[in-house]
Amino acid sequence: MRAALLTICALALAGCSNEGKLMTLASDDGPEEFAIVPTRPLELPPDLAQLPAPTPGGANITDPHPEADAVAALGGNPGQLAAQGVGAGDGALLAHAARAGVTPGIRQVTAAEDAQYRARHGRRLLEIVARTNVYYRAYRPQTLDSWAELERWRRTGVQTPSAPPR
């Protein structure tokens, strides 16, 4: 009787888990620390009589622009973020990548395929009860064995200078 009650309690607790998630990195009950972006320091304009009209809901010079800041930090031109289309230097690369055709809506197709894969390789009963991470187990068949691949390339005579020595 006691074992049956314990089993029922364990199954009831397992039903409260976050079903369908293969990899749980953090709980959803706290603040999102990556959503906090520091603002720039306030600056006093040179002429207070020449201030622009306020724009409710518009941009402010102290608002953070993380993408533009990252591009500038890496030596790029943040002004190119607003440009539409492909730059002149990337046209040949894009043409070569699309030479065999392009699947429209590929992101939606792969998202649906991954959802089906995760449904088939999801968490098992004891993994739900123990709240273990099953991400690596589920995707193990799709993982590249980097050491075996390194040896395969070395056997063909290809130099691998960035790899560790034998």
Tab-separated table of C-alpha atoms in Angstrom:
chain	number	residue	atom	x	y	z
A	1	MET	CA	0.000	0.000	0.000
A	2	ARG	CA	2.810	2.392	0.945
A	3	ALA	CA	4.716	1.633	-2.290
A	4	ALA	CA	1.608	2.310	-4.389
A	5	LEU	CA	1.034	5.639	-2.627
A	6	LEU	CA	4.672	6.609	-3.144
A	7	THR	CA	4.433	5.707	-6.854
A	8	ILE	CA	1.282	7.792	-7.281
A	9	CYS	CA	2.944	10.768	-5.573
A	10	ALA	CA	6.022	10.448	-7.799
A	11	LEU	CA	3.881	10.327	-10.940
A	12	ALA	CA	1.848	13.331	-9.798
A	13	LEU	CA	5.043	15.329	-9.251
A	14	ALA	CA	6.347	14.240	-12.644
A	15	GLY	CA	3.252	15.715	-14.258
A	16	CYS	CA	4.237	19.137	-12.932
A	17	SER	CA	7.483	19.210	-14.890
A	18	ASN	CA	8.238	21.314	-17.930
A	19	GLU	CA	7.111	18.763	-20.515
A	20	GLY	CA	8.762	18.833	-23.909
A	21	LYS	CA	11.864	20.778	-22.938
A	22	LEU	CA	15.023	18.813	-23.520
A	23	MET	CA	17.397	21.255	-21.919
A	24	THR	CA	16.376	23.379	-18.969
A	25	LEU	CA	19.060	25.915	-18.177
A	26	ALA	CA	17.244	27.994	-15.594
A	27	SER	CA	13.895	28.328	-13.916
A	28	ASP	CA	11.317	30.714	-15.313
A	29	ASP	CA	10.520	32.373	-11.998
A	30	GLY	CA	13.355	34.898	-11.841
A	31	PRO	CA	14.427	37.969	-13.765
A	32	GLU	CA	15.992	37.647	-17.198
A	33	GLU	CA	19.517	38.875	-16.605
A	34	PHE	CA	20.329	39.033	-20.313
A	35	ALA	CA	17.447	41.467	-20.914
A	36	ILE	CA	19.101	44.125	-18.762
A	37	VAL	CA	21.184	46.422	-20.933
A	38	PRO	CA	22.919	49.422	-19.351
A	39	THR	CA	22.063	52.833	-20.752
A	40	ARG	CA	24.571	55.400	-21.869
A	41	PRO	CA	25.390	58.263	-19.502
A	42	LEU	CA	23.277	61.398	-19.805
A	43	GLU	CA	24.887	64.261	-21.716
A	44	LEU	CA	24.178	67.953	-21.503
A	45	PRO	CA	23.711	69.422	-25.003
A	46	PRO	CA	25.885	72.416	-25.910
A	47	ASP	CA	22.871	74.702	-26.424
A	48	LEU	CA	19.688	74.154	-24.405
A	49	ALA	CA	17.747	76.493	-26.721
A	50	GLN	CA	18.369	74.180	-29.705
A	51	LEU	CA	16.793	70.998	-28.263
A	52	PRO	CA	14.696	68.882	-30.630
A	53	ALA	CA	10.989	68.380	-29.987
A	54	PRO	CA	10.244	65.371	-27.757
A	55	THR	CA	9.050	62.213	-29.514
A	56	PRO	CA	6.868	60.118	-27.171
A	57	GLY	CA	7.728	56.477	-27.662
A	58	GLY	CA	10.626	57.415	-29.943
A	59	ALA	CA	14.326	56.772	-29.608
A	60	ASN	CA	16.538	58.578	-27.146
A	61	ILE	CA	20.273	59.222	-27.499
A	62	THR	CA	20.856	57.351	-24.236
A	63	ASP	CA	18.925	54.258	-25.389
A	64	PRO	CA	21.111	51.172	-25.768
A	65	HIS	CA	21.743	49.773	-29.240
A	66	PRO	CA	23.449	46.415	-28.518
A	67	GLU	CA	23.725	45.267	-32.150
A	68	ALA	CA	25.260	48.543	-33.302
A	69	ASP	CA	27.579	48.630	-30.276
A	70	ALA	CA	28.761	45.070	-31.016
A	71	VAL	CA	29.381	45.892	-34.689
A	72	ALA	CA	31.348	49.013	-33.717
A	73	ALA	CA	33.359	47.098	-31.095
A	74	LEU	CA	34.328	44.516	-33.725
A	75	GLY	CA	35.488	47.214	-36.131
A	76	GLY	CA	32.453	47.310	-38.402
A	77	ASN	CA	30.186	50.112	-39.525
A	78	PRO	CA	27.006	50.299	-37.380
A	79	GLY	CA	25.353	52.351	-40.135
A	80	GLN	CA	25.242	49.226	-42.318
A	81	LEU	CA	22.727	47.597	-39.965
A	82	ALA	CA	19.957	49.745	-41.424
A	83	ALA	CA	20.954	48.897	-45.004
A	84	GLN	CA	18.652	46.503	-46.803
A	85	GLY	CA	19.829	43.687	-49.014
A	86	VAL	CA	23.202	42.068	-49.401
A	87	GLY	CA	26.427	44.015	-49.532
A	88	ALA	CA	28.533	44.044	-52.685
A	89	GLY	CA	31.231	41.931	-51.075
A	90	ASP	CA	28.792	39.156	-50.136
A	91	GLY	CA	26.896	38.823	-53.427
A	92	ALA	CA	29.198	36.123	-54.834
A	93	LEU	CA	29.046	34.139	-51.597
A	94	LEU	CA	25.241	34.293	-51.546
A	95	ALA	CA	25.021	33.269	-55.218
A	96	HIS	CA	27.314	30.291	-54.615
A	97	ALA	CA	25.349	29.181	-51.535
A	98	ALA	CA	22.049	29.351	-53.467
A	99	ARG	CA	23.355	27.656	-56.644
A	100	ALA	CA	21.295	24.483	-56.052
A	101	GLY	CA	18.143	26.382	-55.145
A	102	VAL	CA	16.662	27.769	-51.961
A	103	THR	CA	13.932	26.182	-49.870
A	104	PRO	CA	11.352	28.829	-48.986
A	105	GLY	CA	10.462	28.921	-45.290
A	106	ILE	CA	13.441	26.756	-44.308
A	107	ARG	CA	13.395	28.044	-40.729
A	108	GLN	CA	9.789	26.953	-40.252
A	109	VAL	CA	10.495	23.581	-41.910
A	110	THR	CA	13.479	22.831	-39.675
A	111	ALA	CA	11.613	24.043	-36.572
A	112	ALA	CA	8.756	21.638	-37.331
A	113	GLU	CA	11.168	18.761	-38.004
A	114	ASP	CA	13.030	19.457	-34.760
A	115	ALA	CA	9.750	19.544	-32.815
A	116	GLN	CA	8.866	16.108	-34.237
A	117	TYR	CA	12.341	14.789	-33.383
A	118	ARG	CA	12.090	16.121	-29.817
A	119	ALA	CA	8.651	14.542	-29.438
A	120	ARG	CA	10.118	11.145	-30.367
A	121	HIS	CA	13.291	11.538	-28.255
A	122	GLY	CA	11.923	13.455	-25.292
A	123	ARG	CA	12.206	12.843	-21.602
A	124	ARG	CA	11.502	9.410	-20.171
A	125	LEU	CA	9.511	8.793	-17.017
A	126	LEU	CA	12.475	8.463	-14.645
A	127	GLU	CA	14.189	11.439	-16.294
A	128	ILE	CA	11.071	13.505	-15.661
A	129	VAL	CA	10.949	12.412	-12.027
A	130	ALA	CA	14.667	13.066	-11.516
A	131	ARG	CA	14.487	16.324	-13.546
A	132	THR	CA	17.613	15.405	-15.488
A	133	ASN	CA	18.916	17.066	-18.604
A	134	VAL	CA	18.325	14.861	-21.662
A	135	TYR	CA	19.503	17.251	-24.375
A	136	TYR	CA	22.808	15.480	-25.015
A	137	ARG	CA	21.226	12.009	-24.976
A	138	ALA	CA	18.513	13.048	-27.418
A	139	TYR	CA	20.867	14.643	-29.926
A	140	ARG	CA	23.758	12.143	-29.578
A	141	PRO	CA	23.037	10.471	-32.970
A	142	GLN	CA	23.475	13.860	-34.674
A	143	THR	CA	26.718	14.748	-32.878
A	144	LEU	CA	30.026	14.737	-34.731
A	145	ASP	CA	32.805	12.786	-33.036
A	146	SER	CA	35.527	15.414	-33.401
A	147	TRP	CA	38.392	13.061	-32.474
A	148	ALA	CA	37.344	10.414	-35.011
A	149	GLU	CA	36.963	13.107	-37.675
A	150	LEU	CA	40.405	14.501	-36.836
A	151	GLU	CA	41.966	11.041	-37.251
A	152	ARG	CA	40.093	10.511	-40.528
A	153	TRP	CA	41.554	13.730	-41.948
A	154	ARG	CA	45.046	12.939	-40.641
A	155	ARG	CA	44.956	9.517	-42.358
A	156	THR	CA	44.304	11.283	-45.681
A	157	GLY	CA	47.422	13.430	-45.164
A	158	VAL	CA	45.653	16.727	-44.520
A	159	GLN	CA	47.615	18.977	-42.183
A	160	THR	CA	45.730	19.906	-39.011
A	161	PRO	CA	47.943	22.548	-37.397
A	162	SER	CA	45.275	23.823	-34.980
A	163	ALA	CA	44.582	20.359	-33.581
A	164	PRO	CA	46.472	18.924	-30.615
A	165	PRO	CA	49.428	16.666	-31.426
A	166	ARG	CA	48.966	12.894	-31.572
